[in-house]
Amino acid sequence: MYIEQGYKGLSEAWRYVLGVLLVFLGWQIIGAFPLIIALLIKSDSLSTVLTDDLGVMSGILGSNAFLFFMLLTFAIGIICLFGYLRFVHKQQIKHLTTSRKKIDWKRIGFSFSIWALVSSLFIAIDIYLSPDDYQWNFELVPFLILAIIAVIMIPIQTSMEEYYIRGYMMQGLGIMTKNRWFPLLFTSLLFGLMHIFNPEVAKMGYGILIFYIGTGFFLGILTLMDEGLELALGFHAANNLTAALLVTADWTAFQTHSVYKDVSQPVLGWDILIPVFVIFPILLFIFGKKYGWKNWKERLFGRVLTKEEFAALNESESDMA
């Protein structure tokens, strides 16, 4: 009943359509003001400030300061989203998060822990097998500053993406289409395509979108099967946090004072298929066993109840209680 949680607020289609637009504008335009102002203060050239080259902007501000201002756009975005949810939809954040009586923080922690462990292990194995591809990049003070920024701000960044795409859009599209497969398909493709302007895509080609779209489907399946965002929130935070702290490169979105720097020439290879077609299915199996998932077909492709059906169901459950 995760999608149907949208009925616990005002759920007319126009509210969702307007909300997607206004929150996006607040996130991308208002959220960018602090970064633009910081760049203007540090740079003498307006053309330099208006560049879309992350490396140039990072060079102007310094990698830690640039990371902070870049992540601040997501903090402003999530404030816009929660504000719109509260005042236009009259919906609680809890109902955008989960169908459970309260947010399950243990689910978030478990998902975070398992993916932080797995992704760190993969990085360690790759460094061991290809030591020439990595350069020791650790500097204590810059790393400690990075760690503070990352631990505070990256979960906000990943939560904004989850709440906006797999939360708000998933519920809105499900309520409008009255099915589950279209929200899953649409939000997964959108999540992947949102990364199309990442420097990794420019460097390695559009084939890497297989990974981003595949990750979108994985997180969407987590959300629908578990009837809540908790597992997706934990996974996404762990993924970006380990990437920011452990390994950086000149051609990635996160250029940080991490422990290692990847100095290899990036090549699009079969290795991007392993997470999507091997690791993610294994994780789905683990999560499914742990949380007792059943009725996969119904949860992923079944219909969404109407508002009247959902109200009647809640009423009958209240009577039984």
PDB file of C-alpha atoms in Angstrom:
ATOM      1  CA  MET A   1       0.000   0.000   0.000  1.00  0.00           C
ATOM      2  CA  TYR A   2       2.950   2.402  -0.423  1.00  0.00           C
ATOM      3  CA  ILE A   3       1.555   4.174  -3.479  1.00  0.00           C
ATOM      4  CA  GLU A   4      -1.856   4.472  -1.836  1.00  0.00           C
ATOM      5  CA  GLN A   5      -0.263   6.473   1.000  1.00  0.00           C
ATOM      6  CA  GLY A   6      -0.686   9.435  -1.334  1.00  0.00           C
ATOM      7  CA  TYR A   7      -4.416   9.284  -0.585  1.00  0.00           C
ATOM      8  CA  LYS A   8      -3.645  10.314   2.995  1.00  0.00           C
ATOM      9  CA  GLY A   9      -3.156  13.811   1.613  1.00  0.00           C
ATOM     10  CA  LEU A  10      -4.816  15.824  -1.142  1.00  0.00           C
ATOM     11  CA  SER A  11      -4.106  13.722  -4.222  1.00  0.00           C
ATOM     12  CA  GLU A  12      -5.577  15.480  -7.269  1.00  0.00           C
ATOM     13  CA  ALA A  13      -3.459  15.102 -10.409  1.00  0.00           C
ATOM     14  CA  TRP A  14      -2.883  18.844 -10.818  1.00  0.00           C
ATOM     15  CA  ARG A  15      -1.179  18.999  -7.405  1.00  0.00           C
ATOM     16  CA  TYR A  16       1.378  16.391  -8.513  1.00  0.00           C
ATOM     17  CA  VAL A  17       1.994  17.934 -11.933  1.00  0.00           C
ATOM     18  CA  LEU A  18       2.474  21.404 -10.426  1.00  0.00           C
ATOM     19  CA  GLY A  19       4.545  19.970  -7.590  1.00  0.00           C
ATOM     20  CA  VAL A  20       6.996  18.158  -9.872  1.00  0.00           C
ATOM     21  CA  LEU A  21       7.564  21.418 -11.772  1.00  0.00           C
ATOM     22  CA  LEU A  22       7.799  23.808  -8.819  1.00  0.00           C
ATOM     23  CA  VAL A  23      10.024  21.559  -6.723  1.00  0.00           C
ATOM     24  CA  PHE A  24      12.348  21.021  -9.691  1.00  0.00           C
ATOM     25  CA  LEU A  25      12.613  24.780 -10.275  1.00  0.00           C
ATOM     26  CA  GLY A  26      13.250  25.404  -6.588  1.00  0.00           C
ATOM     27  CA  TRP A  27      15.879  22.679  -6.504  1.00  0.00           C
ATOM     28  CA  GLN A  28      17.708  23.679  -9.671  1.00  0.00           C
ATOM     29  CA  ILE A  29      17.321  27.479  -9.654  1.00  0.00           C
ATOM     30  CA  ILE A  30      16.930  28.661  -6.064  1.00  0.00           C
ATOM     31  CA  GLY A  31      19.221  25.864  -4.925  1.00  0.00           C
ATOM     32  CA  ALA A  32      21.952  27.041  -7.294  1.00  0.00           C
ATOM     33  CA  PHE A  33      22.063  30.609  -5.921  1.00  0.00           C
ATOM     34  CA  PRO A  34      24.560  29.925  -3.094  1.00  0.00           C
ATOM     35  CA  LEU A  35      26.904  28.135  -5.515  1.00  0.00           C
ATOM     36  CA  ILE A  36      26.689  30.940  -8.084  1.00  0.00           C
ATOM     37  CA  ILE A  37      27.310  33.608  -5.439  1.00  0.00           C
ATOM     38  CA  ALA A  38      30.319  31.702  -4.075  1.00  0.00           C
ATOM     39  CA  LEU A  39      31.741  31.354  -7.594  1.00  0.00           C
ATOM     40  CA  LEU A  40      31.189  35.063  -8.314  1.00  0.00           C
ATOM     41  CA  ILE A  41      33.042  36.013  -5.132  1.00  0.00           C
ATOM     42  CA  LYS A  42      35.978  33.755  -6.015  1.00  0.00           C
ATOM     43  CA  SER A  43      36.130  34.406  -9.764  1.00  0.00           C
ATOM     44  CA  ASP A  44      36.777  37.532 -11.805  1.00  0.00           C
ATOM     45  CA  SER A  45      35.134  36.111 -14.935  1.00  0.00           C
ATOM     46  CA  LEU A  46      31.361  35.673 -15.335  1.00  0.00           C
ATOM     47  CA  SER A  47      31.948  33.229 -18.201  1.00  0.00           C
ATOM     48  CA  THR A  48      33.943  31.036 -15.833  1.00  0.00           C
ATOM     49  CA  VAL A  49      31.091  31.061 -13.324  1.00  0.00           C
ATOM     50  CA  LEU A  50      28.603  30.012 -16.003  1.00  0.00           C
ATOM     51  CA  THR A  51      30.644  27.002 -17.104  1.00  0.00           C
ATOM     52  CA  ASP A  52      29.203  23.502 -16.779  1.00  0.00           C
ATOM     53  CA  ASP A  53      32.685  22.048 -16.191  1.00  0.00           C
ATOM     54  CA  LEU A  54      32.690  20.604 -12.672  1.00  0.00           C
ATOM     55  CA  GLY A  55      36.478  20.501 -12.643  1.00  0.00           C
ATOM     56  CA  VAL A  56      36.714  24.240 -13.336  1.00  0.00           C
ATOM     57  CA  MET A  57      34.222  25.116 -10.612  1.00  0.00           C
ATOM     58  CA  SER A  58      35.929  22.768  -8.172  1.00  0.00           C
ATOM     59  CA  GLY A  59      39.252  24.420  -8.987  1.00  0.00           C
ATOM     60  CA  ILE A  60      37.831  27.879  -8.254  1.00  0.00           C
ATOM     61  CA  LEU A  61      36.314  27.026  -4.873  1.00  0.00           C
ATOM     62  CA  GLY A  62      38.396  24.046  -3.812  1.00  0.00           C
ATOM     63  CA  SER A  63      36.957  20.554  -3.891  1.00  0.00           C
ATOM     64  CA  ASN A  64      35.524  20.557  -0.367  1.00  0.00           C
ATOM     65  CA  ALA A  65      33.804  23.925  -0.709  1.00  0.00           C
ATOM     66  CA  PHE A  66      32.469  23.036  -4.155  1.00  0.00           C
ATOM     67  CA  LEU A  67      31.127  19.718  -2.865  1.00  0.00           C
ATOM     68  CA  PHE A  68      29.341  21.530  -0.035  1.00  0.00           C
ATOM     69  CA  PHE A  69      27.669  24.085  -2.323  1.00  0.00           C
ATOM     70  CA  MET A  70      26.766  21.427  -4.882  1.00  0.00           C
ATOM     71  CA  LEU A  71      25.122  19.296  -2.190  1.00  0.00           C
ATOM     72  CA  LEU A  72      23.437  22.375  -0.723  1.00  0.00           C
ATOM     73  CA  THR A  73      21.269  22.548  -3.855  1.00  0.00           C
ATOM     74  CA  PHE A  74      19.758  19.201  -2.817  1.00  0.00           C
ATOM     75  CA  ALA A  75      19.150  20.444   0.739  1.00  0.00           C
ATOM     76  CA  ILE A  76      17.204  23.401  -0.665  1.00  0.00           C
ATOM     77  CA  GLY A  77      15.406  21.026  -3.018  1.00  0.00           C
ATOM     78  CA  ILE A  78      14.239  18.739  -0.226  1.00  0.00           C
ATOM     79  CA  ILE A  79      13.000  21.741   1.770  1.00  0.00           C
ATOM     80  CA  CYS A  80      10.965  22.773  -1.286  1.00  0.00           C
ATOM     81  CA  LEU A  81       9.572  19.253  -1.640  1.00  0.00           C
ATOM     82  CA  PHE A  82       8.625  18.844   2.024  1.00  0.00           C
ATOM     83  CA  GLY A  83       7.163  22.346   2.106  1.00  0.00           C
ATOM     84  CA  TYR A  84       5.010  21.661  -0.950  1.00  0.00           C
ATOM     85  CA  LEU A  85       3.970  18.320   0.500  1.00  0.00           C
ATOM     86  CA  ARG A  86       2.935  19.949   3.773  1.00  0.00           C
ATOM     87  CA  PHE A  87       1.077  23.001   2.469  1.00  0.00           C
ATOM     88  CA  VAL A  88      -0.349  21.822  -0.884  1.00  0.00           C
ATOM     89  CA  HIS A  89      -0.899  18.082  -0.379  1.00  0.00           C
ATOM     90  CA  LYS A  90      -1.489  18.287   3.391  1.00  0.00           C
ATOM     91  CA  GLN A  91       0.450  15.017   3.580  1.00  0.00           C
ATOM     92  CA  GLN A  92       2.893  13.914   6.276  1.00  0.00           C
ATOM     93  CA  ILE A  93       6.505  13.094   5.385  1.00  0.00           C
ATOM     94  CA  LYS A  94       5.970   9.695   7.022  1.00  0.00           C
ATOM     95  CA  HIS A  95       3.363   8.808   4.392  1.00  0.00           C
ATOM     96  CA  LEU A  96       5.797   9.706   1.619  1.00  0.00           C
ATOM     97  CA  THR A  97       8.385   7.499   3.296  1.00  0.00           C
ATOM     98  CA  THR A  98       6.580   4.301   4.208  1.00  0.00           C
ATOM     99  CA  SER A  99       3.302   2.429   4.487  1.00  0.00           C
ATOM    100  CA  ARG A 100       4.300   1.243   7.966  1.00  0.00           C
ATOM    101  CA  LYS A 101       2.985   2.896  11.122  1.00  0.00           C
ATOM    102  CA  LYS A 102       6.340   4.615  11.547  1.00  0.00           C
ATOM    103  CA  ILE A 103       9.587   4.973   9.600  1.00  0.00           C
ATOM    104  CA  ASP A 104      11.722   1.847  10.056  1.00  0.00           C
ATOM    105  CA  TRP A 105      15.206   3.202  10.777  1.00  0.00           C
ATOM    106  CA  LYS A 106      16.551  -0.333  11.181  1.00  0.00           C
ATOM    107  CA  ARG A 107      15.714  -0.987   7.518  1.00  0.00           C
ATOM    108  CA  ILE A 108      17.632   2.123   6.497  1.00  0.00           C
ATOM    109  CA  GLY A 109      20.599   1.063   8.631  1.00  0.00           C
ATOM    110  CA  PHE A 110      20.624  -2.509   7.335  1.00  0.00           C
ATOM    111  CA  SER A 111      20.487  -1.450   3.692  1.00  0.00           C
ATOM    112  CA  PHE A 112      23.173   1.188   4.275  1.00  0.00           C
ATOM    113  CA  SER A 113      25.460  -1.269   6.056  1.00  0.00           C
ATOM    114  CA  ILE A 114      25.186  -4.090   3.542  1.00  0.00           C
ATOM    115  CA  TRP A 115      25.860  -1.862   0.522  1.00  0.00           C
ATOM    116  CA  ALA A 116      28.643   0.133   2.219  1.00  0.00           C
ATOM    117  CA  LEU A 117      30.340  -3.178   2.982  1.00  0.00           C
ATOM    118  CA  VAL A 118      29.855  -4.628  -0.515  1.00  0.00           C
ATOM    119  CA  SER A 119      30.904  -1.492  -2.402  1.00  0.00           C
ATOM    120  CA  SER A 120      33.945  -0.945  -0.152  1.00  0.00           C
ATOM    121  CA  LEU A 121      34.943  -4.579  -0.724  1.00  0.00           C
ATOM    122  CA  PHE A 122      34.716  -4.166  -4.494  1.00  0.00           C
ATOM    123  CA  ILE A 123      36.854  -1.020  -4.349  1.00  0.00           C
ATOM    124  CA  ALA A 124      39.456  -2.787  -2.188  1.00  0.00           C
ATOM    125  CA  ILE A 125      39.587  -5.770  -4.572  1.00  0.00           C
ATOM    126  CA  ASP A 126      40.022  -3.513  -7.587  1.00  0.00           C
ATOM    127  CA  ILE A 127      42.840  -1.591  -5.882  1.00  0.00           C
ATOM    128  CA  TYR A 128      44.531  -4.884  -4.998  1.00  0.00           C
ATOM    129  CA  LEU A 129      44.220  -6.307  -8.516  1.00  0.00           C
ATOM    130  CA  SER A 130      45.107  -3.067 -10.352  1.00  0.00           C
ATOM    131  CA  PRO A 131      47.371  -1.046  -8.040  1.00  0.00           C
ATOM    132  CA  ASP A 132      48.806   0.994 -10.917  1.00  0.00           C
ATOM    133  CA  ASP A 133      45.342   2.412 -11.599  1.00  0.00           C
ATOM    134  CA  TYR A 134      45.201   4.098  -8.184  1.00  0.00           C
ATOM    135  CA  GLN A 135      47.167   6.836  -6.485  1.00  0.00           C
ATOM    136  CA  TRP A 136      47.292   7.416  -2.722  1.00  0.00           C
ATOM    137  CA  ASN A 137      45.417  10.683  -2.240  1.00  0.00           C
ATOM    138  CA  PHE A 138      44.980  10.900   1.537  1.00  0.00           C
ATOM    139  CA  GLU A 139      45.618  14.209   3.331  1.00  0.00           C
ATOM    140  CA  LEU A 140      44.389  14.258   6.919  1.00  0.00           C
ATOM    141  CA  VAL A 141      42.925  17.756   7.301  1.00  0.00           C
ATOM    142  CA  PRO A 142      41.204  17.986   3.881  1.00  0.00           C
ATOM    143  CA  PHE A 143      39.893  14.442   4.351  1.00  0.00           C
ATOM    144  CA  LEU A 144      38.434  15.228   7.780  1.00  0.00           C
ATOM    145  CA  ILE A 145      36.674  18.275   6.335  1.00  0.00           C
ATOM    146  CA  LEU A 146      35.424  16.112   3.466  1.00  0.00           C
ATOM    147  CA  ALA A 147      34.176  13.487   5.917  1.00  0.00           C
ATOM    148  CA  ILE A 148      32.163  16.054   7.891  1.00  0.00           C
ATOM    149  CA  ILE A 149      30.609  17.499   4.725  1.00  0.00           C
ATOM    150  CA  ALA A 150      29.926  14.082   3.233  1.00  0.00           C
ATOM    151  CA  VAL A 151      28.395  12.478   6.317  1.00  0.00           C
ATOM    152  CA  ILE A 152      26.022  15.402   6.811  1.00  0.00           C
ATOM    153  CA  MET A 153      25.209  16.440   3.247  1.00  0.00           C
ATOM    154  CA  ILE A 154      25.341  13.298   1.074  1.00  0.00           C
ATOM    155  CA  PRO A 155      22.429  11.577   2.864  1.00  0.00           C
ATOM    156  CA  ILE A 156      20.442  14.769   2.221  1.00  0.00           C
ATOM    157  CA  GLN A 157      21.395  14.655  -1.458  1.00  0.00           C
ATOM    158  CA  THR A 158      20.442  11.017  -1.898  1.00  0.00           C
ATOM    159  CA  SER A 159      17.262  11.452   0.151  1.00  0.00           C
ATOM    160  CA  MET A 160      16.176  14.315  -2.097  1.00  0.00           C
ATOM    161  CA  GLU A 161      16.528  12.102  -5.159  1.00  0.00           C
ATOM    162  CA  GLU A 162      14.680   9.231  -3.492  1.00  0.00           C
ATOM    163  CA  TYR A 163      11.828  11.304  -2.097  1.00  0.00           C
ATOM    164  CA  TYR A 164      11.384  13.269  -5.332  1.00  0.00           C
ATOM    165  CA  ILE A 165      11.593  10.390  -7.831  1.00  0.00           C
ATOM    166  CA  ARG A 166      10.760   7.126  -6.071  1.00  0.00           C
ATOM    167  CA  GLY A 167       8.553   8.776  -3.473  1.00  0.00           C
ATOM    168  CA  TYR A 168       6.628  11.745  -4.812  1.00  0.00           C
ATOM    169  CA  MET A 169       6.592  10.763  -8.486  1.00  0.00           C
ATOM    170  CA  MET A 170       5.964   7.087  -7.730  1.00  0.00           C
ATOM    171  CA  GLN A 171       2.908   7.904  -5.627  1.00  0.00           C
ATOM    172  CA  GLY A 172       1.610  10.555  -8.020  1.00  0.00           C
ATOM    173  CA  LEU A 173       1.953   8.436 -11.154  1.00  0.00           C
ATOM    174  CA  GLY A 174       0.502   5.398  -9.413  1.00  0.00           C
ATOM    175  CA  ILE A 175      -2.545   7.322  -8.265  1.00  0.00           C
ATOM    176  CA  MET A 176      -3.043   8.816 -11.741  1.00  0.00           C
ATOM    177  CA  THR A 177      -2.537   5.602 -13.753  1.00  0.00           C
ATOM    178  CA  LYS A 178      -3.967   3.194 -11.133  1.00  0.00           C
ATOM    179  CA  ASN A 179      -1.164   0.698 -11.756  1.00  0.00           C
ATOM    180  CA  ARG A 180       2.307  -0.046 -10.431  1.00  0.00           C
ATOM    181  CA  TRP A 181       4.290  -1.001 -13.516  1.00  0.00           C
ATOM    182  CA  PHE A 182       4.171   2.456 -15.148  1.00  0.00           C
ATOM    183  CA  PRO A 183       5.497   4.364 -12.099  1.00  0.00           C
ATOM    184  CA  LEU A 184       8.263   1.745 -11.764  1.00  0.00           C
ATOM    185  CA  LEU A 185       9.204   2.025 -15.446  1.00  0.00           C
ATOM    186  CA  PHE A 186       8.979   5.817 -15.661  1.00  0.00           C
ATOM    187  CA  THR A 187      10.860   6.643 -12.462  1.00  0.00           C
ATOM    188  CA  SER A 188      13.601   4.102 -13.219  1.00  0.00           C
ATOM    189  CA  LEU A 189      14.211   5.488 -16.698  1.00  0.00           C
ATOM    190  CA  LEU A 190      14.068   9.061 -15.386  1.00  0.00           C
ATOM    191  CA  PHE A 191      16.562   8.269 -12.626  1.00  0.00           C
ATOM    192  CA  GLY A 192      18.987   6.860 -15.181  1.00  0.00           C
ATOM    193  CA  LEU A 193      18.540   9.681 -17.665  1.00  0.00           C
ATOM    194  CA  MET A 194      19.004  12.337 -14.963  1.00  0.00           C
ATOM    195  CA  HIS A 195      22.650  11.218 -14.883  1.00  0.00           C
ATOM    196  CA  ILE A 196      23.125  11.817 -18.608  1.00  0.00           C
ATOM    197  CA  PHE A 197      24.989  15.080 -17.959  1.00  0.00           C
ATOM    198  CA  ASN A 198      27.393  13.496 -15.469  1.00  0.00           C
ATOM    199  CA  PRO A 199      31.047  13.713 -16.533  1.00  0.00           C
ATOM    200  CA  GLU A 200      31.232   9.900 -16.419  1.00  0.00           C
ATOM    201  CA  VAL A 201      28.808   9.718 -19.332  1.00  0.00           C
ATOM    202  CA  ALA A 202      30.794  12.226 -21.366  1.00  0.00           C
ATOM    203  CA  LYS A 203      33.974  10.259 -20.692  1.00  0.00           C
ATOM    204  CA  MET A 204      32.701   6.680 -21.090  1.00  0.00           C
ATOM    205  CA  GLY A 205      29.737   7.048 -23.418  1.00  0.00           C
ATOM    206  CA  TYR A 206      26.017   6.445 -23.146  1.00  0.00           C
ATOM    207  CA  GLY A 207      26.520   2.752 -22.432  1.00  0.00           C
ATOM    208  CA  ILE A 208      27.122   3.571 -18.779  1.00  0.00           C
ATOM    209  CA  LEU A 209      23.462   4.585 -18.565  1.00  0.00           C
ATOM    210  CA  ILE A 210      22.780   0.831 -18.351  1.00  0.00           C
ATOM    211  CA  PHE A 211      24.180   1.022 -14.823  1.00  0.00           C
ATOM    212  CA  TYR A 212      22.201   4.114 -13.844  1.00  0.00           C
ATOM    213  CA  ILE A 213      18.909   2.864 -15.298  1.00  0.00           C
ATOM    214  CA  GLY A 214      19.512  -0.588 -13.832  1.00  0.00           C
ATOM    215  CA  THR A 215      20.120   1.001 -10.433  1.00  0.00           C
ATOM    216  CA  GLY A 216      16.867   2.927 -10.872  1.00  0.00           C
ATOM    217  CA  PHE A 217      14.963  -0.304 -11.484  1.00  0.00           C
ATOM    218  CA  PHE A 218      16.647  -1.966  -8.502  1.00  0.00           C
ATOM    219  CA  LEU A 219      15.695   0.888  -6.158  1.00  0.00           C
ATOM    220  CA  GLY A 220      12.183   1.030  -7.596  1.00  0.00           C
ATOM    221  CA  ILE A 221      11.699  -2.692  -7.016  1.00  0.00           C
ATOM    222  CA  LEU A 222      12.987  -2.271  -3.453  1.00  0.00           C
ATOM    223  CA  THR A 223      10.430   0.470  -2.856  1.00  0.00           C
ATOM    224  CA  LEU A 224       7.422  -1.401  -4.254  1.00  0.00           C
ATOM    225  CA  MET A 225       8.272  -4.800  -2.793  1.00  0.00           C
ATOM    226  CA  ASP A 226       9.039  -3.400   0.660  1.00  0.00           C
ATOM    227  CA  GLU A 227       6.146  -0.889   0.538  1.00  0.00           C
ATOM    228  CA  GLY A 228       8.408   1.959   1.596  1.00  0.00           C
ATOM    229  CA  LEU A 229      11.487   4.028   0.784  1.00  0.00           C
ATOM    230  CA  GLU A 230      13.625   2.918   3.722  1.00  0.00           C
ATOM    231  CA  LEU A 231      15.780   0.346   1.901  1.00  0.00           C
ATOM    232  CA  ALA A 232      16.303   2.650  -1.086  1.00  0.00           C
ATOM    233  CA  LEU A 233      17.269   5.541   1.214  1.00  0.00           C
ATOM    234  CA  GLY A 234      19.917   3.451   2.968  1.00  0.00           C
ATOM    235  CA  PHE A 235      21.351   1.933  -0.216  1.00  0.00           C
ATOM    236  CA  HIS A 236      21.622   5.238  -2.085  1.00  0.00           C
ATOM    237  CA  ALA A 237      23.300   7.019   0.834  1.00  0.00           C
ATOM    238  CA  ALA A 238      25.849   4.217   1.231  1.00  0.00           C
ATOM    239  CA  ASN A 239      26.616   4.188  -2.503  1.00  0.00           C
ATOM    240  CA  ASN A 240      27.410   7.907  -2.755  1.00  0.00           C
ATOM    241  CA  LEU A 241      29.109   8.188   0.610  1.00  0.00           C
ATOM    242  CA  THR A 242      31.609   5.387  -0.044  1.00  0.00           C
ATOM    243  CA  ALA A 243      32.313   6.793  -3.509  1.00  0.00           C
ATOM    244  CA  ALA A 244      33.021  10.274  -2.120  1.00  0.00           C
ATOM    245  CA  LEU A 245      35.254   9.103   0.730  1.00  0.00           C
ATOM    246  CA  LEU A 246      37.212   6.248  -0.839  1.00  0.00           C
ATOM    247  CA  VAL A 247      37.914   6.991  -4.517  1.00  0.00           C
ATOM    248  CA  THR A 248      37.881  10.094  -6.700  1.00  0.00           C
ATOM    249  CA  ALA A 249      38.858  10.767 -10.302  1.00  0.00           C
ATOM    250  CA  ASP A 250      39.126  13.764 -12.596  1.00  0.00           C
ATOM    251  CA  TRP A 251      36.204  12.475 -14.672  1.00  0.00           C
ATOM    252  CA  THR A 252      33.616  11.789 -11.953  1.00  0.00           C
ATOM    253  CA  ALA A 253      30.809  13.932 -10.520  1.00  0.00           C
ATOM    254  CA  PHE A 254      32.411  13.754  -7.057  1.00  0.00           C
ATOM    255  CA  GLN A 255      35.945  15.157  -7.172  1.00  0.00           C
ATOM    256  CA  THR A 256      37.019  14.978  -3.558  1.00  0.00           C
ATOM    257  CA  HIS A 257      39.932  14.665  -1.126  1.00  0.00           C
ATOM    258  CA  SER A 258      39.268  10.935  -0.936  1.00  0.00           C
ATOM    259  CA  VAL A 259      41.645   8.232   0.217  1.00  0.00           C
ATOM    260  CA  TYR A 260      42.511   7.124  -3.336  1.00  0.00           C
ATOM    261  CA  LYS A 261      42.454   8.702  -6.770  1.00  0.00           C
ATOM    262  CA  ASP A 262      41.699   6.636  -9.856  1.00  0.00           C
ATOM    263  CA  VAL A 263      44.305   7.642 -12.449  1.00  0.00           C
ATOM    264  CA  SER A 264      43.404   5.020 -15.044  1.00  0.00           C
ATOM    265  CA  GLN A 265      41.896   5.767 -18.433  1.00  0.00           C
ATOM    266  CA  PRO A 266      38.178   5.012 -18.023  1.00  0.00           C
ATOM    267  CA  VAL A 267      36.882   2.339 -20.357  1.00  0.00           C
ATOM    268  CA  LEU A 268      33.304   1.144 -20.672  1.00  0.00           C
ATOM    269  CA  GLY A 269      33.442  -2.606 -20.114  1.00  0.00           C
ATOM    270  CA  TRP A 270      31.502  -5.630 -19.007  1.00  0.00           C
ATOM    271  CA  ASP A 271      32.134  -4.726 -15.364  1.00  0.00           C
ATOM    272  CA  ILE A 272      29.245  -2.235 -15.359  1.00  0.00           C
ATOM    273  CA  LEU A 273      26.903  -5.176 -16.036  1.00  0.00           C
ATOM    274  CA  ILE A 274      27.924  -7.131 -12.904  1.00  0.00           C
ATOM    275  CA  PRO A 275      26.091  -4.917 -10.380  1.00  0.00           C
ATOM    276  CA  VAL A 276      22.941  -4.697 -12.515  1.00  0.00           C
ATOM    277  CA  PHE A 277      22.613  -8.344 -13.530  1.00  0.00           C
ATOM    278  CA  VAL A 278      24.422 -10.165 -10.696  1.00  0.00           C
ATOM    279  CA  ILE A 279      24.800  -8.143  -7.492  1.00  0.00           C
ATOM    280  CA  PHE A 280      21.409  -6.412  -7.491  1.00  0.00           C
ATOM    281  CA  PRO A 281      19.428  -9.659  -8.016  1.00  0.00           C
ATOM    282  CA  ILE A 282      21.389 -11.247  -5.151  1.00  0.00           C
ATOM    283  CA  LEU A 283      20.563  -8.275  -2.926  1.00  0.00           C
ATOM    284  CA  LEU A 284      16.880  -8.507  -3.876  1.00  0.00           C
ATOM    285  CA  PHE A 285      16.965 -12.167  -2.841  1.00  0.00           C
ATOM    286  CA  ILE A 286      18.595 -11.283   0.500  1.00  0.00           C
ATOM    287  CA  PHE A 287      16.143  -8.469   1.227  1.00  0.00           C
ATOM    288  CA  GLY A 288      13.225 -10.639   0.129  1.00  0.00           C
ATOM    289  CA  LYS A 289      14.223 -13.450   2.476  1.00  0.00           C
ATOM    290  CA  LYS A 290      14.895 -11.103   5.391  1.00  0.00           C
ATOM    291  CA  TYR A 291      11.623  -9.188   5.103  1.00  0.00           C
ATOM    292  CA  GLY A 292       9.406 -12.014   3.833  1.00  0.00           C
ATOM    293  CA  TRP A 293       8.418 -10.506   0.492  1.00  0.00           C
ATOM    294  CA  LYS A 294       5.596 -12.299  -1.297  1.00  0.00           C
ATOM    295  CA  ASN A 295       3.247 -11.609  -4.230  1.00  0.00           C
ATOM    296  CA  TRP A 296       6.000 -10.153  -6.434  1.00  0.00           C
ATOM    297  CA  LYS A 297       3.755  -9.952  -9.486  1.00  0.00           C
ATOM    298  CA  GLU A 298       1.004  -8.102  -7.656  1.00  0.00           C
ATOM    299  CA  ARG A 299       3.346  -5.685  -5.887  1.00  0.00           C
ATOM    300  CA  LEU A 300       5.245  -4.787  -9.061  1.00  0.00           C
ATOM    301  CA  PHE A 301       2.532  -4.999 -11.725  1.00  0.00           C
ATOM    302  CA  GLY A 302      -0.787  -5.016  -9.880  1.00  0.00           C
ATOM    303  CA  ARG A 303      -3.351  -2.253  -9.855  1.00  0.00           C
ATOM    304  CA  VAL A 304      -3.481   0.644  -7.402  1.00  0.00           C
ATOM    305  CA  LEU A 305      -6.640   0.951  -5.321  1.00  0.00           C
ATOM    306  CA  THR A 306      -8.965   3.876  -5.883  1.00  0.00           C
ATOM    307  CA  LYS A 307      -9.302   6.435  -3.134  1.00  0.00           C
ATOM    308  CA  GLU A 308     -12.697   5.017  -2.187  1.00  0.00           C
ATOM    309  CA  GLU A 309     -11.370   1.445  -2.040  1.00  0.00           C
ATOM    310  CA  PHE A 310      -8.420   2.540   0.091  1.00  0.00           C
ATOM    311  CA  ALA A 311     -10.695   4.451   2.475  1.00  0.00           C
ATOM    312  CA  ALA A 312     -13.017   1.452   2.783  1.00  0.00           C
ATOM    313  CA  LEU A 313     -10.052  -0.854   3.457  1.00  0.00           C
ATOM    314  CA  ASN A 314      -8.715   1.421   6.193  1.00  0.00           C
ATOM    315  CA  GLU A 315     -12.175   1.650   7.733  1.00  0.00           C
ATOM    316  CA  SER A 316     -12.579  -2.129   7.813  1.00  0.00           C
ATOM    317  CA  GLU A 317      -9.135  -2.554   9.360  1.00  0.00           C
ATOM    318  CA  SER A 318     -10.026   0.019  12.024  1.00  0.00           C
ATOM    319  CA  ASP A 319     -13.228  -1.865  12.812  1.00  0.00           C
ATOM    320  CA  MET A 320     -11.296  -5.131  13.161  1.00  0.00           C
ATOM    321  CA  ALA A 321      -8.798  -3.490  15.497  1.00  0.00           C
TER     322      ALA A 321
END
